[in-house]
Coordinates of C-alpha atoms and ligand atoms in Angstrom, one line a residue:
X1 CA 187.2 -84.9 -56.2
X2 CA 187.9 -84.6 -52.7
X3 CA 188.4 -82.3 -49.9
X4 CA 190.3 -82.2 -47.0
X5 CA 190.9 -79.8 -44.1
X6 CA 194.5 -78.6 -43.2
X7 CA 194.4 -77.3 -40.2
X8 CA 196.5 -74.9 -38.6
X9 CA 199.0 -75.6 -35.8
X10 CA 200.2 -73.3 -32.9
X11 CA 203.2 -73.9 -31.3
X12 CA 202.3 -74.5 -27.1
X13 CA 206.2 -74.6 -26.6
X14 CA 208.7 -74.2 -28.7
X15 CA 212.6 -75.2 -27.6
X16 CA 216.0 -75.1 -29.5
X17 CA 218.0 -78.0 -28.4
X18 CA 221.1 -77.5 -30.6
X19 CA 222.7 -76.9 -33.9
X20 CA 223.4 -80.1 -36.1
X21 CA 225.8 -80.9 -38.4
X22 CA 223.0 -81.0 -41.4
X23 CA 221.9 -77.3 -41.0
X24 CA 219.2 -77.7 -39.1
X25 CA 218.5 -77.1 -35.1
X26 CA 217.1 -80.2 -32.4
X27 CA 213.9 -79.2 -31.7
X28 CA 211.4 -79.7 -28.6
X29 CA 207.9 -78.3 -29.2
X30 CA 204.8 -79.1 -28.0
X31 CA 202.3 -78.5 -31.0
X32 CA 198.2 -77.9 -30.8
X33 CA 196.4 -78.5 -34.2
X34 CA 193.2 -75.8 -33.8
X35 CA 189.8 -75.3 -36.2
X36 CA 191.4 -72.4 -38.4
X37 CA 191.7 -74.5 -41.9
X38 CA 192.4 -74.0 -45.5
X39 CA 190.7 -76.4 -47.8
X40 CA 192.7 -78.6 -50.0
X41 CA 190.6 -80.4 -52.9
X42 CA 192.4 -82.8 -55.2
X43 CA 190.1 -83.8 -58.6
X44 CA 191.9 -86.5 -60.9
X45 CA 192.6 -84.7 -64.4
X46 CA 193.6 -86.5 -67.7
X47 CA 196.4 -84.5 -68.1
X48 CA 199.5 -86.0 -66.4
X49 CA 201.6 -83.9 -63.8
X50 CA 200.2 -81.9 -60.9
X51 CA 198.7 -78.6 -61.4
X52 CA 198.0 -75.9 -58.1
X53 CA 195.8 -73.2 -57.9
X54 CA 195.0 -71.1 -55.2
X55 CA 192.1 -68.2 -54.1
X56 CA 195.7 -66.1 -53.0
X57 CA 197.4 -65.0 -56.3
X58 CA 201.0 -64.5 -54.3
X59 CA 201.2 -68.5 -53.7
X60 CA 203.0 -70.6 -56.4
X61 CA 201.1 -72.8 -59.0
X62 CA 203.8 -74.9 -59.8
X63 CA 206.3 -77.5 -58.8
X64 CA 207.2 -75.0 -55.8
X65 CA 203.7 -75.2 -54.0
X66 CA 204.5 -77.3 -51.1
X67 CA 201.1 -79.1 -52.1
X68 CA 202.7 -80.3 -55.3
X69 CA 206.0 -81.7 -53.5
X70 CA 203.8 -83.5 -51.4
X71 CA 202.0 -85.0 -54.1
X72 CA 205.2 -85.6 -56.1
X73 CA 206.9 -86.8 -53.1
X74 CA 203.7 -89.4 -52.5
X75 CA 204.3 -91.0 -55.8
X76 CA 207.8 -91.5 -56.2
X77 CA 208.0 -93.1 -53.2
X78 CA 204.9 -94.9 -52.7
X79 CA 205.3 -97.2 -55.8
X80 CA 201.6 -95.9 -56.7
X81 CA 201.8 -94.9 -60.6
X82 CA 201.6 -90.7 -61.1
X83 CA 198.3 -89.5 -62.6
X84 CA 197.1 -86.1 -63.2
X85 CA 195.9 -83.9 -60.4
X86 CA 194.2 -80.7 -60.0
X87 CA 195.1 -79.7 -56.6
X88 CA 192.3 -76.1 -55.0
X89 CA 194.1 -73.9 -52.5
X90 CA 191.5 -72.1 -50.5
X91 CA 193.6 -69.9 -47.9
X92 CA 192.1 -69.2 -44.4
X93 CA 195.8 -70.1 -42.7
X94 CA 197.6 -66.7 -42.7
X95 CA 200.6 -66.9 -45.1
X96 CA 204.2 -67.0 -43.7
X97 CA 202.8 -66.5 -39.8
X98 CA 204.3 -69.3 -37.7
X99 CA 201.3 -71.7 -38.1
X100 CA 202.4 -74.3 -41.1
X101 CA 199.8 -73.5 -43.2
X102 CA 202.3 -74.4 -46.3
X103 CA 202.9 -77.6 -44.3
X104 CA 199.6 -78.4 -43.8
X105 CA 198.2 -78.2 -47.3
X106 CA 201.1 -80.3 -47.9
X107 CA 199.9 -83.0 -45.7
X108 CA 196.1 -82.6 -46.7
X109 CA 197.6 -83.9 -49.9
X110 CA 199.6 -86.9 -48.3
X111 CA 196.2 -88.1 -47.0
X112 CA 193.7 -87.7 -49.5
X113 CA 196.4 -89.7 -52.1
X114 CA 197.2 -92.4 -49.4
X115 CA 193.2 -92.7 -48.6
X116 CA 192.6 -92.7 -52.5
X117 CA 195.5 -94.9 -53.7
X118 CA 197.4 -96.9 -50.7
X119 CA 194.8 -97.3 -48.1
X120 CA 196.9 -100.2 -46.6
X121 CA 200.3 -97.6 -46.0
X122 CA 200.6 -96.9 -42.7
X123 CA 200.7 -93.7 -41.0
X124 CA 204.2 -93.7 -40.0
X125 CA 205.3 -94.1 -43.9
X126 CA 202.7 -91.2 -45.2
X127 CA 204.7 -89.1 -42.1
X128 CA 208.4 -90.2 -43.4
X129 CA 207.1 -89.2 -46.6
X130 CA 206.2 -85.9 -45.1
X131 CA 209.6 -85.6 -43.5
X132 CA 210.7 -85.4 -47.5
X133 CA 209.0 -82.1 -47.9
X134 CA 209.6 -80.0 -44.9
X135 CA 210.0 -80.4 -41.0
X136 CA 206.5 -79.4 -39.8
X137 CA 204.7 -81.8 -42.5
X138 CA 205.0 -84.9 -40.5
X139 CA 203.0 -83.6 -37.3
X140 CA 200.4 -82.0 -39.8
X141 CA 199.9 -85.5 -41.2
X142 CA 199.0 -86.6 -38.2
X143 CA 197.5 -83.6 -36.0
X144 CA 196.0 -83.3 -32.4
X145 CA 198.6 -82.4 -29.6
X146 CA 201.7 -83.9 -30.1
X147 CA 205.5 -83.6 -29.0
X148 CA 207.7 -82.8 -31.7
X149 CA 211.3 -83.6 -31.9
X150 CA 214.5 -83.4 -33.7
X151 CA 214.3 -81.8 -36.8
X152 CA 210.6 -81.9 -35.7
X153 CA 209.6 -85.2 -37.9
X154 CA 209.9 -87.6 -34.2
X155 CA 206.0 -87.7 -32.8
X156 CA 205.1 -88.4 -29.5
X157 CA 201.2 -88.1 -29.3
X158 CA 200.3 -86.6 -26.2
X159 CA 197.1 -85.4 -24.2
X160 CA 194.8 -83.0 -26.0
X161 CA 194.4 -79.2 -24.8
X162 CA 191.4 -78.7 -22.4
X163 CA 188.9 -76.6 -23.9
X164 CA 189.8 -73.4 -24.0
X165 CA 189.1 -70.4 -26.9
X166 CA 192.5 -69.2 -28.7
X167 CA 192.7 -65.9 -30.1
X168 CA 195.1 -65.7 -32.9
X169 CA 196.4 -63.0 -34.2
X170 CA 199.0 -62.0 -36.8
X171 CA 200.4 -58.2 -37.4
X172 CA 201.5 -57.4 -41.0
X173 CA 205.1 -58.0 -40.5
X174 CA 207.0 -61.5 -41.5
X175 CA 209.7 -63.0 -40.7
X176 CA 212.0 -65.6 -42.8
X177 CA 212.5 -68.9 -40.5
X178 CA 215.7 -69.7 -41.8
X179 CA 216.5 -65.8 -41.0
X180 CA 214.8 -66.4 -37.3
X181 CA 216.9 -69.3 -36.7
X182 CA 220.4 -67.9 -38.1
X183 CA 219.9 -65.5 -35.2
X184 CA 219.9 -68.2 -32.6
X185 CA 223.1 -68.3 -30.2
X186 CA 222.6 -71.0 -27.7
X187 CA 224.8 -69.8 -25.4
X188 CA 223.0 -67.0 -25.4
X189 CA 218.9 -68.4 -24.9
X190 CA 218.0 -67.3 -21.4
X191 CA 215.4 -69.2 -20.9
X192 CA 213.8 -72.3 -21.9
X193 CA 210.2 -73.7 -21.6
X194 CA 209.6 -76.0 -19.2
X195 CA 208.8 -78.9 -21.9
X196 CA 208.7 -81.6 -19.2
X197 CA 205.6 -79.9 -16.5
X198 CA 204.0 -79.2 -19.4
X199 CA 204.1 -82.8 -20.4
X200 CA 202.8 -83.3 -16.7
X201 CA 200.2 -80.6 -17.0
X202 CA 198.7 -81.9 -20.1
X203 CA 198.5 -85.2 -18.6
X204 CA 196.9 -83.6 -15.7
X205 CA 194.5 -81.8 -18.0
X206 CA 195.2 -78.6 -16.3
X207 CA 194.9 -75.5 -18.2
X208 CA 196.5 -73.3 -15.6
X209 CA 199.3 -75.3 -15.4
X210 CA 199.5 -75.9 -19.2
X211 CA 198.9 -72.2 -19.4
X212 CA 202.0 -71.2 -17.5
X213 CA 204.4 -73.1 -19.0
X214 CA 203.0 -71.8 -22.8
X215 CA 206.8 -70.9 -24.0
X216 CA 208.5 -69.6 -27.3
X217 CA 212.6 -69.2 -27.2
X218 CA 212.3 -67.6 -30.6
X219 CA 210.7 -64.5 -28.8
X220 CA 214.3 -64.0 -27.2
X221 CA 216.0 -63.2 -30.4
X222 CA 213.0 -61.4 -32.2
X223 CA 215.1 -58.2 -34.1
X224 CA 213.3 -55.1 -32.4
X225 CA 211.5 -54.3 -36.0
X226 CA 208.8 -57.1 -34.3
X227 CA 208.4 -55.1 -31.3
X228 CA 204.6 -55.2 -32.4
X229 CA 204.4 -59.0 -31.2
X230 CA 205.2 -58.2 -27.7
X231 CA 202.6 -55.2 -27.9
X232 CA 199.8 -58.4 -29.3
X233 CA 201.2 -60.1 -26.4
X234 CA 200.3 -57.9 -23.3
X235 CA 196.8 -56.5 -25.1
X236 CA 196.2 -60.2 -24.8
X237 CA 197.4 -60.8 -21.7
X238 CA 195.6 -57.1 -20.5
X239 CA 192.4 -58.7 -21.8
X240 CA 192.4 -61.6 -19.2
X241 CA 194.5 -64.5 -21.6
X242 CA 195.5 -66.9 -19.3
X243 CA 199.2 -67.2 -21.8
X244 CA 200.2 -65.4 -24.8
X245 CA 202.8 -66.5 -27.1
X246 CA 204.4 -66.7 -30.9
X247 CA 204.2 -69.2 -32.6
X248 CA 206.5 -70.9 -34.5
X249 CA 209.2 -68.7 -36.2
X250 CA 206.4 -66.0 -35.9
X251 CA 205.1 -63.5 -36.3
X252 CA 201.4 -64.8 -34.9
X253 CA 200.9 -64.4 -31.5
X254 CA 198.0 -66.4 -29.6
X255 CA 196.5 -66.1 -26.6
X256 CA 194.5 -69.0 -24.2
X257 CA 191.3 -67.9 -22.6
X258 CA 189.3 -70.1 -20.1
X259 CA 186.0 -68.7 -21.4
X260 CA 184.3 -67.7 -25.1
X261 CA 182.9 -64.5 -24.0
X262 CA 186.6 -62.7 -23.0
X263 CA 188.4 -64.2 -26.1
X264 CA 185.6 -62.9 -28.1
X265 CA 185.9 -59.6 -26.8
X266 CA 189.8 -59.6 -27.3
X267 CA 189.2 -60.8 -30.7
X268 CA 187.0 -57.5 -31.5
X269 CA 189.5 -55.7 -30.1
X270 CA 192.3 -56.4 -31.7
X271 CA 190.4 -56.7 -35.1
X272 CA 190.5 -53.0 -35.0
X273 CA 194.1 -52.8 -35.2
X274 CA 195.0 -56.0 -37.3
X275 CA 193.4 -57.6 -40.1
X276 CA 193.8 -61.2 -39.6
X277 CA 192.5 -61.6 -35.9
X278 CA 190.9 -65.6 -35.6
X279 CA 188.7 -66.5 -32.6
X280 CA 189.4 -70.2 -32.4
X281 CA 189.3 -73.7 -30.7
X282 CA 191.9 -76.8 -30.4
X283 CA 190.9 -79.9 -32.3
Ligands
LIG301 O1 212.3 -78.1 -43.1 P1 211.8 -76.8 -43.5 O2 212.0 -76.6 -45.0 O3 210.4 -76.4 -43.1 O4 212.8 -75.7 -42.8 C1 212.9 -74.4 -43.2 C2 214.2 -73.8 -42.7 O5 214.1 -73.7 -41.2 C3 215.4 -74.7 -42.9 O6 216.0 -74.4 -44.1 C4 216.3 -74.3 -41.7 O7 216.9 -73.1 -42.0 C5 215.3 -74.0 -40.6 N1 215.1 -75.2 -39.7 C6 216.1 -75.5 -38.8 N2 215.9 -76.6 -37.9 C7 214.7 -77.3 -38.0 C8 213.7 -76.9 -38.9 C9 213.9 -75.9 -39.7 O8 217.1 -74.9 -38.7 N3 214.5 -78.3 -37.1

């Protein structure tokens, strides 16, 4: 039996490029694994085929779970033979919020079965693997602060985020990503994040710098029925956040504090109004 922490990611930028023939949009993001995590245990079973279960009864237990693509996905393409698995969900990522928690357990999975079965595959194959099962799974392999781009599967490690405190918050609403991105006219994005000073900033380590250039593009064609994520935004920003922003396709909204005490207090603040309000730090 093993376990593994899959963290959560928030999204420090996040930039549409383009529309590509496939389907799917270019992508530009700067992405910030942080210390909220589900925990993914795997335990060998006799019977053969992959089994999920999970502490939330809304998420699937079959095939579907992204958990057991990744586990599927590891085997037919590794060459290692299939055995059974038992595969234990326990959900601390808010579901459909922005923060690849699906993706995540996913890639908890990849490598637990690479460390247990091909210890000699390297990274970059267990991340191709990852590409297999969904766009966000090949930076959750991997983790830390990293530049995603394309379809998001092209890693560019980077810098880590100062220290800092993150307050993470997600109102009750969701929204479909495939639904967030069918809404996306180029032509029509009036701003974009400035990808390239915060590439300098990071390098620079500086959080104010980093911190101003913390940029979204989804939040320009958020339907009004999210209105709530702009008012998450400025009670973060009232409360001294240096930057607030979705992230991801949303609906989450995080905000950067330079010191424990002030993100604390937002963090009790907001727990008042919303239910899944995480005081957290980057990893
Ligand atoms: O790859 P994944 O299954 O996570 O993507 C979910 C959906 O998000 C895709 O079906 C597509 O609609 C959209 N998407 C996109 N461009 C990307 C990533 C995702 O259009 N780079």
């Amino acid at each position: 039996m093993r376990t593994e922490p899959a963290y959560a990611k928030l999204n420090l930028t996040l930039d549409i490029l383009g529309k590509r023939p496939d389907g799917y949009h270019d992508l530009r993001m700067v992405m910030q694994s942080i210390d909220l995590a589900d925990q993914v245990t795997l335990s060998p079973r006799e019977e053969p085929g992959i089994g999920v279960t999970a502490d939330l009864p809304y998420l699937p237990r079959d095939g579907g779970n992204i958990a057991a693509k990744a586990a599927a996905a590891f085997f037919a393409q590794s060459g290692v033979p299939p055995v059974g698995l038992t595969i234990a969900i326990r959900k601390m990522i808010p579901v459909c919020a922005g923060m690849a928690g699906g993706s995540s357990d996913g890639a908890a999975v990849l490598r637990v079965l690479r460390d247990l079965y091909a210890p000699e595959m390297p990274m970059e194959q267990l991340e191709e693997i990852g590409a297999l099962i969904g766009s966000d799974v090949p930076y959750c392999v991997r983790g830390g602060t990293a530049l995603a781009e394309g379809r998001g599967e092209h890693l560019t490690a980077l810098p880590p985020l100062p220290p800092c405190s993150l307050v993470v918050c997600k109102p009750a609403c969701s929204i479909s990503t495939p639904e967030l991105f069918s809404l996306v006219r180029m032509k029509k994005l009036r701003c974009h994040p400035d990808t390239a000073g915060m590439l300098r900033a990071l390098e620079d380590q500086d959080l104010e710098r980093i911190a101003r250039r913390i940029y979204n593009v989804f939040e320009d064609v958020l339907p009004r029925r999210y209105a709530e994520v702009f008012s998450i935004k400025s009670e973060l920003l009232g409360m001294g956040a240096m930057a607030a922003s979705m992230t991801g396709s949303g609906p989450t909204v995080f905000g950067v504090f330079r010191d424990r005490e002030s993100a604390a207090r937002a963090a009790e603040s907001l727990s008042g109004q919303y239910a899944a309000v995480h005081l957290c730090r980057p990893i």
